[in-house]
């Protein structure tokens, strides 16, 4: 408690960290994510929500076993609920909605998050790859050294 009371972080300290290699690595992290959504109407009743949750859990199980997103979407189509899915490609974590970014940030490579309930339905995320800003810097340095 005594030590914590003495610690003071200024705006300049924050700026210095964000401009440091470690800070840039944290803020420039990018993820390659597969995203599937089970659409629900805004006025969905509890039976509809439960049925969509069952489909979402099945999608999680399917994604854990296979990597073909299109096949998972096709196999889980339902006349009542629209299942949409796509490879989102590389995206900075900072450009994703915070509730999705938080889930993705906690995932390991090829790990699938539990279904996320949102106003428009359920979302299922699978982390395919991850890279940080520092990894890109190292690659660029390597290429420059190789040329020299």
PDB file of C-alpha atoms in Angstrom, residues 35-40 55-56 72-86 122:
ATOM      1  CA  UNK A  35     -16.148 -15.030 -37.290  1.00  0.00           C
ATOM      2  CA  UNK A  36     -19.541 -16.732 -37.415  1.00  0.00           C
ATOM      3  CA  UNK A  37     -22.868 -15.207 -36.446  1.00  0.00           C
ATOM      4  CA  UNK A  38     -26.196 -16.846 -35.718  1.00  0.00           C
ATOM      5  CA  UNK A  39     -28.710 -14.088 -36.416  1.00  0.00           C
ATOM      6  CA  UNK A  40     -31.657 -13.538 -34.082  1.00  0.00           C
ATOM      7  CA  UNK A  55     -26.674 -23.982 -32.807  1.00  0.00           C
ATOM      8  CA  UNK A  56     -23.875 -21.679 -31.596  1.00  0.00           C
ATOM      9  CA  UNK A  72     -19.223 -25.293 -40.867  1.00  0.00           C
ATOM     10  CA  UNK A  73     -21.628 -22.569 -42.034  1.00  0.00           C
ATOM     11  CA  UNK A  74     -23.212 -24.859 -44.624  1.00  0.00           C
ATOM     12  CA  UNK A  75     -23.603 -27.781 -42.193  1.00  0.00           C
ATOM     13  CA  UNK A  76     -25.288 -25.585 -39.586  1.00  0.00           C
ATOM     14  CA  UNK A  77     -27.785 -23.770 -41.804  1.00  0.00           C
ATOM     15  CA  UNK A  78     -31.236 -23.833 -40.342  1.00  0.00           C
ATOM     16  CA  UNK A  79     -34.561 -22.716 -41.832  1.00  0.00           C
ATOM     17  CA  UNK A  80     -35.258 -20.634 -38.729  1.00  0.00           C
ATOM     18  CA  UNK A  81     -31.839 -19.046 -38.097  1.00  0.00           C
ATOM     19  CA  UNK A  82     -29.423 -17.565 -40.594  1.00  0.00           C
ATOM     20  CA  UNK A  83     -25.824 -18.613 -39.980  1.00  0.00           C
ATOM     21  CA  UNK A  84     -23.195 -16.355 -41.534  1.00  0.00           C
ATOM     22  CA  UNK A  85     -19.468 -16.835 -41.396  1.00  0.00           C
ATOM     23  CA  UNK A  86     -16.278 -15.588 -42.911  1.00  0.00           C
ATOM     24  CA  UNK A 122     -24.672 -15.105 -31.158  1.00  0.00           C
TER      25      UNK A 122
END
